Amino acid sequence: MNTTVLVTGGAGFIGSNFVHMLVELRPDWRIVNLDALTYAGNRENLAAVEDRKGYRFVHGDIRKEEDVEAAFAAAKGAPGDRLLVVHFAAESHVDRSIVSGLPFVTTNVVGTQVLLDAARRHAVARFVHVSTDEVYGTLGATGAFREDTPLSPNSPYSASKAASDLLVRAAVHTHGLDACITRCSNNYGPYQFPEKLLPLVIANASEGKPLPIYGDGLQVRDWLYVRDHAEAILAVLEKGRKGEVYNIGGNNEMTNLALVRCVLAELAAPESLITYVKDRPGHDRRYAIDASKIRAEIGWAPRFTFETALPLTVRWYRSETEWLQRVRSGAYREYYARQYGARGDPA
Ligand code: NAD
Ligand code: TYD
């Protein structure tokens, strides 16, 4: 039996790390990557797999049924083959959702429903919906999110992700779709768009530019290396129970300030670069994940410690200076339009 995975949002941060991991760990699987190449999607992240047999890129928008159908057509195998879906595609940045919530509703909510409907039509064997711990809202000084913690999203981003989680739940209960939901804490690692805290801080500190810290910088996040997240998603894809939610976390709570200080130490850059700026409206104070369910049921646990993975990450951004330059200037889009324009890819 052959397996094909339709990945959405595979040109983004976590999606591209997931595709790289699949090529390594499941070399026989076919991969179809459906991505709209928004500002956050970069085909360069997958340059190493572009020409690989069994990999197909489909440039399309999950909000458009015809694009989703084109991706399913590319993923179609022989009778009896297994078709899986891993759904990463989303608008993912909280700050952008504060400026304008509508793209978050159309992609994260409407796009997810378009995919769910197509997954039913194409008899998908398993659908993994990649969600976030932010759907649970914010915590006080103690405690951690469990899978039965009530949904209480506070930003337009997290509200749109919570809505998409509920649509996945409804597809399982109403239509019998075999789907699982994963809710992960903050990721760090290669290929993250430099609007997010960690790559932003590495890039700015490397150039001696100020590091903007929202409010008092004492907000707490639970940081997980992206490769660990990718492996957890694969574990849920293969071993998760239908209809279940799995929290994924690194047991690595840190304040933003402590995280930024670790990066500065790694770069031997001065703390004077830290610059306090106006806080994010509605800023969640603390996230912490109880990941005991995925550990007990599936046997997944993070392999990387913060002490090993942060230096790896800092080194990656320091060595990929051209990647960083092209992403920050927007030049990556022009380059790929030139490179792939003839194949009808990026607009
Ligand atoms: P990202 O912003 O880096 O990548 C998103 C990808 O989706 C991009 O390649 C983009 O082009 C694509 N995309 C956006 N809109 C699309 C559309 N309408 N149609 C098709 N493709 C579209 O995001 P990320 O950080 O890699 O996050 C991936 C998923 O993981 C998201 O669903 C996010 O909610 C979730 N998540 C992220 C984190 C994190 O720390 N980054 C943590 C937990 C969960
Ligand atoms: P971010 O990477 O945007 O992830 P999220 O909001 O999904 O957790 O931000 C991580 C934390 O860093 C969050 O508490 C907001 C804070 N932050 C700053 O203090 N300054 C910044 O410039 C950014 C982008 C984030």
CSV table of C-alpha atoms and ligand atoms in Angstrom, one decimal:
chain,number,residue,atom,x,y,z
A,1,MET,CA,0.0,0.0,0.0
A,2,ASN,CA,1.4,3.4,-1.0
A,3,THR,CA,0.9,6.5,1.2
A,4,THR,CA,0.4,10.0,0.0
A,5,VAL,CA,0.4,13.0,2.4
A,6,LEU,CA,-1.3,16.2,1.4
A,7,VAL,CA,0.4,18.9,3.4
A,8,THR,CA,-1.2,22.4,3.4
A,9,GLY,CA,1.1,25.4,4.2
A,10,GLY,CA,4.2,23.3,3.6
A,11,ALA,CA,6.2,26.4,2.5
A,12,GLY,CA,5.8,28.1,5.9
A,13,PHE,CA,7.9,27.6,9.0
A,14,ILE,CA,6.6,24.4,10.6
A,15,GLY,CA,5.2,22.9,7.4
A,16,SER,CA,8.6,23.1,5.7
A,17,ASN,CA,10.3,21.5,8.7
A,18,PHE,CA,7.7,18.8,8.6
A,19,VAL,CA,8.3,18.1,4.9
A,20,HIS,CA,12.0,17.9,5.5
A,21,MET,CA,11.4,15.5,8.3
A,22,LEU,CA,9.1,13.3,6.2
A,23,VAL,CA,11.6,13.0,3.4
A,24,GLU,CA,14.1,11.8,6.0
A,25,LEU,CA,11.8,9.5,8.1
A,26,ARG,CA,9.2,8.3,5.5
A,27,PRO,CA,11.2,8.3,2.2
A,28,ASP,CA,8.6,6.1,0.5
A,29,TRP,CA,5.7,8.5,1.1
A,30,ARG,CA,4.5,10.8,-1.7
A,31,ILE,CA,4.1,14.4,-0.6
A,32,VAL,CA,1.8,17.0,-2.1
A,33,ASN,CA,2.3,20.5,-0.8
A,34,LEU,CA,-0.6,22.9,-1.2
A,35,ASP,CA,0.5,26.5,-0.4
A,36,ALA,CA,-0.8,29.9,-1.5
A,37,LEU,CA,2.7,31.5,-0.9
A,38,THR,CA,1.5,34.4,1.1
A,39,TYR,CA,4.2,36.7,2.6
A,40,ALA,CA,4.9,33.8,5.1
A,41,GLY,CA,5.3,31.1,2.4
A,42,ASN,CA,8.7,30.6,0.8
A,43,ARG,CA,9.5,27.9,-1.7
A,44,GLU,CA,13.2,28.4,-1.0
A,45,ASN,CA,12.6,26.7,2.4
A,46,LEU,CA,12.0,23.5,0.4
A,47,ALA,CA,14.7,24.0,-2.3
A,48,ALA,CA,16.4,20.7,-1.3
A,49,VAL,CA,13.2,18.6,-2.0
A,50,GLU,CA,11.8,20.5,-5.0
A,51,ASP,CA,13.1,18.1,-7.6
A,52,ARG,CA,12.6,15.0,-5.6
A,53,LYS,CA,10.6,12.2,-7.1
A,54,GLY,CA,7.3,11.8,-5.2
A,55,TYR,CA,7.2,15.5,-4.2
A,56,ARG,CA,4.7,17.9,-5.8
A,57,PHE,CA,4.1,21.6,-5.1
A,58,VAL,CA,0.6,22.9,-5.9
A,59,HIS,CA,0.3,26.7,-5.8
A,60,GLY,CA,-3.2,27.3,-4.4
A,61,ASP,CA,-5.4,28.7,-1.8
A,62,ILE,CA,-7.3,26.6,0.7
A,63,ARG,CA,-10.2,29.0,0.6
A,64,LYS,CA,-10.8,28.0,-3.1
A,65,GLU,CA,-12.5,24.7,-3.7
A,66,GLU,CA,-11.0,24.5,-7.2
A,67,ASP,CA,-7.4,24.9,-5.8
A,68,VAL,CA,-8.1,22.3,-3.1
A,69,GLU,CA,-9.5,19.9,-5.7
A,70,ALA,CA,-6.3,20.4,-7.8
A,71,ALA,CA,-4.2,19.4,-4.8
A,72,PHE,CA,-6.4,16.3,-4.2
A,73,ALA,CA,-6.1,15.4,-7.9
A,74,ALA,CA,-2.3,15.6,-7.6
A,75,ALA,CA,-2.4,13.4,-4.5
A,76,LYS,CA,-4.6,10.8,-6.0
A,77,GLY,CA,-3.0,7.3,-6.0
A,78,ALA,CA,-4.0,3.8,-7.1
A,79,PRO,CA,-7.1,2.1,-5.7
A,80,GLY,CA,-6.3,0.9,-2.1
A,81,ASP,CA,-3.6,3.6,-1.6
A,82,ARG,CA,-3.7,5.6,1.6
A,83,LEU,CA,-4.3,9.3,1.6
A,84,LEU,CA,-3.5,11.5,4.6
A,85,VAL,CA,-3.8,15.2,5.2
A,86,VAL,CA,-1.7,17.4,7.6
A,87,HIS,CA,-3.2,20.9,7.7
A,88,PHE,CA,-0.7,23.7,8.6
A,89,ALA,CA,-1.9,26.5,6.3
A,90,ALA,CA,-3.0,29.5,8.3
A,91,GLU,CA,-2.5,33.1,9.0
A,92,SER,CA,-0.3,32.7,12.0
A,93,HIS,CA,0.8,36.0,13.5
A,94,VAL,CA,-1.1,37.5,16.4
A,95,ASP,CA,0.1,41.0,15.8
A,96,ARG,CA,-1.3,40.9,12.2
A,97,SER,CA,-4.6,39.6,13.5
A,98,ILE,CA,-4.9,42.7,15.7
A,99,VAL,CA,-4.4,45.0,12.7
A,100,SER,CA,-6.8,43.0,10.6
A,101,GLY,CA,-8.8,40.0,11.6
A,102,LEU,CA,-10.6,39.2,8.4
A,103,PRO,CA,-7.8,37.2,6.6
A,104,PHE,CA,-7.7,35.1,9.7
A,105,VAL,CA,-11.3,34.2,9.5
A,106,THR,CA,-11.2,33.5,5.7
A,107,THR,CA,-8.1,31.3,5.7
A,108,ASN,CA,-8.2,29.7,9.2
A,109,VAL,CA,-11.9,29.2,9.4
A,110,VAL,CA,-13.4,29.1,5.9
A,111,GLY,CA,-10.2,27.5,4.4
A,112,THR,CA,-10.4,24.7,7.0
A,113,GLN,CA,-14.0,24.0,6.2
A,114,VAL,CA,-13.2,23.8,2.5
A,115,LEU,CA,-10.5,21.3,3.2
A,116,LEU,CA,-12.7,19.2,5.6
A,117,ASP,CA,-15.4,19.0,2.9
A,118,ALA,CA,-12.8,17.9,0.3
A,119,ALA,CA,-11.3,15.4,2.7
A,120,ARG,CA,-14.7,13.7,3.1
A,121,ARG,CA,-15.2,13.6,-0.7
A,122,HIS,CA,-11.8,12.0,-1.2
A,123,ALA,CA,-12.0,9.4,1.6
A,124,VAL,CA,-9.0,10.6,3.5
A,125,ALA,CA,-7.8,8.0,6.0
A,126,ARG,CA,-6.5,10.5,8.6
A,127,PHE,CA,-6.7,14.3,8.8
A,128,VAL,CA,-4.4,16.1,11.3
A,129,HIS,CA,-5.4,19.6,12.1
A,130,VAL,CA,-2.4,21.6,13.5
A,131,SER,CA,-3.6,24.0,16.1
A,132,THR,CA,-2.2,26.0,19.0
A,133,ASP,CA,-2.2,26.2,22.8
A,134,GLU,CA,-3.4,29.8,22.3
A,135,VAL,CA,-7.0,28.6,21.9
A,136,TYR,CA,-7.0,28.0,25.7
A,137,GLY,CA,-6.5,31.7,26.5
A,138,THR,CA,-4.2,32.7,29.3
A,139,LEU,CA,-3.0,31.2,32.6
A,140,GLY,CA,-2.2,32.7,36.0
A,141,ALA,CA,1.0,32.0,37.8
A,142,THR,CA,0.4,28.3,38.1
A,143,GLY,CA,-1.2,25.4,36.2
A,144,ALA,CA,-1.0,24.2,32.7
A,145,PHE,CA,-3.4,23.7,29.7
A,146,ARG,CA,-4.9,20.2,29.5
A,147,GLU,CA,-6.9,18.9,26.5
A,148,ASP,CA,-10.1,19.4,28.6
A,149,THR,CA,-9.2,23.0,29.5
A,150,PRO,CA,-12.1,25.2,28.1
A,151,LEU,CA,-11.4,27.1,25.0
A,152,SER,CA,-11.0,30.8,25.8
A,153,PRO,CA,-9.2,32.5,22.9
A,154,ASN,CA,-8.2,36.1,23.4
A,155,SER,CA,-6.8,37.3,20.0
A,156,PRO,CA,-8.5,37.3,16.6
A,157,TYR,CA,-5.8,34.7,15.6
A,158,SER,CA,-6.5,32.3,18.5
A,159,ALA,CA,-10.3,32.8,18.1
A,160,SER,CA,-10.0,31.8,14.4
A,161,LYS,CA,-7.9,28.8,15.3
A,162,ALA,CA,-10.5,27.8,18.0
A,163,ALA,CA,-13.2,28.1,15.5
A,164,SER,CA,-11.3,25.8,13.1
A,165,ASP,CA,-10.8,23.3,15.9
A,166,LEU,CA,-14.5,23.2,16.4
A,167,LEU,CA,-15.2,22.7,12.7
A,168,VAL,CA,-12.8,19.7,12.8
A,169,ARG,CA,-14.6,18.3,15.9
A,170,ALA,CA,-17.9,18.7,14.1
A,171,ALA,CA,-16.6,16.9,11.0
A,172,VAL,CA,-15.6,13.9,13.2
A,173,HIS,CA,-18.9,13.8,15.1
A,174,THR,CA,-21.3,14.5,12.2
A,175,HIS,CA,-19.6,12.9,9.2
A,176,GLY,CA,-17.3,10.4,10.8
A,177,LEU,CA,-14.1,12.0,9.4
A,178,ASP,CA,-11.0,10.4,10.9
A,179,ALA,CA,-9.4,13.6,12.3
A,180,CYS,CA,-7.1,14.5,15.2
A,181,ILE,CA,-6.3,18.0,16.5
A,182,THR,CA,-2.8,18.9,17.9
A,183,ARG,CA,-2.3,22.0,20.1
A,184,CYS,CA,1.3,23.0,20.4
A,185,SER,CA,3.1,25.7,22.3
A,186,ASN,CA,5.5,28.3,20.7
A,187,ASN,CA,8.0,26.8,18.2
A,188,TYR,CA,11.5,27.9,17.4
A,189,GLY,CA,14.0,26.7,14.8
A,190,PRO,CA,15.0,27.2,11.1
A,191,TYR,CA,12.8,28.9,8.5
A,192,GLN,CA,10.7,31.0,10.8
A,193,PHE,CA,9.5,34.2,9.3
A,194,PRO,CA,11.4,37.0,11.0
A,195,GLU,CA,8.4,38.8,12.3
A,196,LYS,CA,8.2,36.3,15.1
A,197,LEU,CA,10.1,37.0,18.4
A,198,LEU,CA,13.0,34.6,18.1
A,199,PRO,CA,14.2,35.2,14.5
A,200,LEU,CA,13.5,38.9,14.9
A,201,VAL,CA,15.7,39.1,17.9
A,202,ILE,CA,18.5,37.1,16.4
A,203,ALA,CA,18.4,39.2,13.2
A,204,ASN,CA,18.3,42.6,15.0
A,205,ALA,CA,20.9,41.7,17.6
A,206,SER,CA,23.3,40.5,14.9
A,207,GLU,CA,23.0,43.9,13.4
A,208,GLY,CA,23.2,45.8,16.7
A,209,LYS,CA,19.6,47.0,16.3
A,210,PRO,CA,17.1,47.5,19.2
A,211,LEU,CA,15.1,44.4,20.3
A,212,PRO,CA,11.5,45.4,20.9
A,213,ILE,CA,10.1,43.8,24.1
A,214,TYR,CA,6.3,44.3,24.6
A,215,GLY,CA,5.3,45.6,28.0
A,216,ASP,CA,7.4,44.3,30.9
A,217,GLY,CA,8.7,41.3,29.0
A,218,LEU,CA,7.5,39.0,31.8
A,219,GLN,CA,5.0,37.1,29.6
A,220,VAL,CA,5.7,33.4,29.7
A,221,ARG,CA,5.8,31.0,26.8
A,222,ASP,CA,6.6,27.3,26.6
A,223,TRP,CA,9.2,27.0,23.8
A,224,LEU,CA,9.5,23.8,21.7
A,225,TYR,CA,12.1,23.1,19.0
A,226,VAL,CA,10.3,22.8,15.7
A,227,ARG,CA,11.7,19.3,14.8
A,228,ASP,CA,10.1,18.0,18.0
A,229,HIS,CA,6.8,19.4,17.0
A,230,ALA,CA,7.1,17.9,13.5
A,231,GLU,CA,7.9,14.5,15.0
A,232,ALA,CA,4.9,14.8,17.4
A,233,ILE,CA,2.6,15.5,14.4
A,234,LEU,CA,3.9,12.4,12.6
A,235,ALA,CA,3.3,10.4,15.8
A,236,VAL,CA,-0.3,11.6,16.0
A,237,LEU,CA,-0.8,11.0,12.2
A,238,GLU,CA,0.2,7.4,12.7
A,239,LYS,CA,-0.9,6.5,16.2
A,240,GLY,CA,-3.4,9.1,17.4
A,241,ARG,CA,-7.0,8.1,18.2
A,242,LYS,CA,-9.8,9.4,15.9
A,243,GLY,CA,-11.4,12.5,17.2
A,244,GLU,CA,-8.8,13.1,20.0
A,245,VAL,CA,-7.0,16.3,20.8
A,246,TYR,CA,-3.3,16.1,21.7
A,247,ASN,CA,-1.4,18.9,23.5
A,248,ILE,CA,2.3,19.2,22.5
A,249,GLY,CA,4.8,21.1,24.6
A,250,GLY,CA,8.4,21.2,25.6
A,251,ASN,CA,8.2,21.7,29.3
A,252,ASN,CA,10.3,24.7,28.8
A,253,GLU,CA,8.6,27.8,30.3
A,254,MET,CA,10.5,31.1,30.0
A,255,THR,CA,9.7,34.7,30.2
A,256,ASN,CA,10.3,36.6,26.9
A,257,LEU,CA,13.0,38.6,28.7
A,258,ALA,CA,14.8,35.4,29.8
A,259,LEU,CA,14.6,34.1,26.2
A,260,VAL,CA,16.0,37.2,24.7
A,261,ARG,CA,18.8,37.3,27.3
A,262,CYS,CA,19.7,33.7,26.2
A,263,VAL,CA,19.9,34.8,22.6
A,264,LEU,CA,22.0,37.8,23.5
A,265,ALA,CA,24.4,35.6,25.5
A,266,GLU,CA,24.6,33.2,22.5
A,267,LEU,CA,25.5,36.1,20.2
A,268,ALA,CA,27.8,37.8,22.8
A,269,ALA,CA,25.6,40.9,22.1
A,270,PRO,CA,24.9,43.6,24.8
A,271,GLU,CA,21.7,43.7,26.9
A,272,SER,CA,21.5,47.4,26.2
A,273,LEU,CA,19.8,46.4,22.9
A,274,ILE,CA,16.7,45.4,24.9
A,275,THR,CA,14.1,48.1,24.3
A,276,TYR,CA,10.7,48.1,26.0
A,277,VAL,CA,7.9,49.1,23.7
A,278,LYS,CA,4.1,49.5,24.1
A,279,ASP,CA,2.4,46.2,25.0
A,280,ARG,CA,0.4,44.1,22.6
A,281,PRO,CA,-3.3,44.8,23.2
A,282,GLY,CA,-4.9,41.8,24.9
A,283,HIS,CA,-1.5,40.2,25.4
A,284,ASP,CA,-1.8,36.7,27.0
A,285,ARG,CA,0.3,36.6,30.1
A,286,ARG,CA,1.3,32.9,30.4
A,287,TYR,CA,1.0,29.7,28.4
A,288,ALA,CA,2.1,26.3,29.7
A,289,ILE,CA,1.3,22.9,28.3
A,290,ASP,CA,0.5,19.6,30.0
A,291,ALA,CA,1.7,17.2,27.4
A,292,SER,CA,1.2,14.0,29.5
A,293,LYS,CA,-1.6,12.6,27.2
A,294,ILE,CA,0.5,12.4,24.0
A,295,ARG,CA,3.4,11.0,26.1
A,296,ALA,CA,1.2,8.3,27.7
A,297,GLU,CA,-0.9,7.3,24.7
A,298,ILE,CA,1.6,7.7,21.8
A,299,GLY,CA,5.0,7.7,23.5
A,300,TRP,CA,6.1,11.0,22.1
A,301,ALA,CA,8.4,13.2,24.1
A,302,PRO,CA,10.7,16.0,23.0
A,303,ARG,CA,14.2,14.9,22.0
A,304,PHE,CA,15.9,18.3,22.0
A,305,THR,CA,16.6,20.4,25.1
A,306,PHE,CA,16.5,24.2,25.0
A,307,GLU,CA,20.2,24.2,25.9
A,308,THR,CA,21.1,22.2,22.7
A,309,ALA,CA,18.4,23.6,20.3
A,310,LEU,CA,18.8,27.3,20.9
A,311,PRO,CA,22.5,27.4,19.9
A,312,LEU,CA,21.5,25.3,16.8
A,313,THR,CA,18.9,27.8,15.9
A,314,VAL,CA,21.0,30.9,16.5
A,315,ARG,CA,23.8,29.3,14.4
A,316,TRP,CA,21.3,28.5,11.6
A,317,TYR,CA,20.2,32.1,11.3
A,318,ARG,CA,23.8,33.3,11.5
A,319,SER,CA,24.8,31.1,8.6
A,320,GLU,CA,21.7,31.6,6.5
A,321,THR,CA,22.3,35.3,6.2
A,322,GLU,CA,21.2,35.4,2.5
A,323,TRP,CA,18.0,33.6,3.3
A,324,LEU,CA,17.3,36.1,6.1
A,325,GLN,CA,18.2,39.1,3.8
A,326,ARG,CA,15.9,37.9,1.0
A,327,VAL,CA,13.0,37.2,3.4
A,328,ARG,CA,13.3,40.5,5.2
A,329,SER,CA,13.5,42.5,2.0
A,330,GLY,CA,10.8,40.5,0.2
A,331,ALA,CA,13.3,39.6,-2.5
A,332,TYR,CA,12.6,35.9,-2.0
A,333,ARG,CA,9.2,36.5,-3.7
A,334,GLU,CA,10.7,38.0,-6.9
A,335,TYR,CA,13.4,35.4,-7.1
A,336,TYR,CA,10.9,32.6,-7.0
A,337,ALA,CA,8.5,34.3,-9.4
A,338,ARG,CA,11.4,34.4,-11.9
A,339,GLN,CA,12.5,30.9,-11.1
A,340,TYR,CA,9.1,29.2,-11.2
A,341,GLY,CA,7.0,31.7,-13.2
A,342,ALA,CA,7.1,29.5,-16.3
A,343,ARG,CA,5.6,26.6,-14.3
A,344,GLY,CA,2.7,28.9,-13.4
A,345,ASP,CA,3.7,29.0,-9.8
A,346,PRO,CA,4.0,32.1,-7.6
A,347,ALA,CA,1.9,35.0,-8.7
B,1,NAD,P1,3.6,30.3,8.8
B,1,NAD,O1,2.9,31.6,8.9
B,1,NAD,O2,5.1,30.3,8.9
B,1,NAD,O3,3.2,29.5,7.5
B,1,NAD,C1,1.9,29.5,7.1
B,1,NAD,C2,1.9,28.9,5.7
B,1,NAD,O4,0.5,28.8,5.2
B,1,NAD,C3,2.6,29.7,4.6
B,1,NAD,O5,3.4,28.9,3.8
B,1,NAD,C4,1.5,30.4,3.8
B,1,NAD,O6,1.9,30.7,2.5
B,1,NAD,C5,0.4,29.3,3.9
B,1,NAD,N1,-0.9,29.9,3.7
B,1,NAD,C6,-1.5,30.9,4.4
B,1,NAD,N2,-2.7,31.2,3.9
B,1,NAD,C7,-3.0,30.2,3.0
B,1,NAD,C8,-4.1,29.9,2.2
B,1,NAD,N3,-5.2,30.6,2.3
B,1,NAD,N4,-4.0,28.8,1.4
B,1,NAD,C9,-2.9,28.1,1.3
B,1,NAD,N5,-1.8,28.3,2.0
B,1,NAD,C10,-1.8,29.4,2.9
B,1,NAD,O7,3.0,29.5,10.0
B,1,NAD,P2,3.7,28.4,11.0
B,1,NAD,O8,4.3,29.1,12.1
B,1,NAD,O9,4.5,27.5,10.2
B,1,NAD,O10,2.4,27.7,11.6
B,1,NAD,C11,1.8,26.6,10.9
B,1,NAD,C12,0.6,26.1,11.7
B,1,NAD,O11,1.0,25.8,13.0
B,1,NAD,C13,-0.5,27.2,11.8
B,1,NAD,O12,-1.7,26.5,11.6
B,1,NAD,C14,-0.3,27.7,13.2
B,1,NAD,O13,-1.6,28.1,13.7
B,1,NAD,C15,0.2,26.4,13.9
B,1,NAD,N6,1.0,26.7,15.1
B,1,NAD,C16,2.1,27.5,15.0
B,1,NAD,C17,3.0,27.7,16.2
B,1,NAD,C18,4.2,28.5,16.1
B,1,NAD,O14,4.9,28.7,17.1
B,1,NAD,N7,4.6,29.0,14.9
B,1,NAD,C19,2.6,27.0,17.4
B,1,NAD,C20,1.5,26.2,17.4
B,1,NAD,C21,0.7,26.0,16.3
B,2,TYD,P1,5.3,35.6,18.9
B,2,TYD,O1,6.6,35.1,18.4
B,2,TYD,O2,4.6,36.7,18.1
B,2,TYD,O3,4.4,34.4,19.3
B,2,TYD,P2,2.9,34.4,20.0
B,2,TYD,O4,2.4,35.7,20.1
B,2,TYD,O5,2.1,33.5,19.1
B,2,TYD,O6,3.2,33.8,21.4
B,2,TYD,O7,5.6,36.3,20.3
B,2,TYD,C1,6.1,35.5,21.4
B,2,TYD,C2,6.1,36.4,22.6
B,2,TYD,O8,7.0,37.5,22.4
B,2,TYD,C3,4.8,37.1,22.9
B,2,TYD,O9,4.6,37.2,24.3
B,2,TYD,C4,4.9,38.5,22.3
B,2,TYD,C5,6.3,38.8,22.5
B,2,TYD,N1,6.9,39.7,21.5
B,2,TYD,C6,7.7,40.8,21.9
B,2,TYD,O10,7.8,41.1,23.1
B,2,TYD,N2,8.2,41.6,20.9
B,2,TYD,C7,8.1,41.4,19.6
B,2,TYD,O11,8.6,42.1,18.7
B,2,TYD,C8,7.3,40.2,19.2
B,2,TYD,C9,7.1,39.9,17.7
B,2,TYD,C10,6.8,39.4,20.2
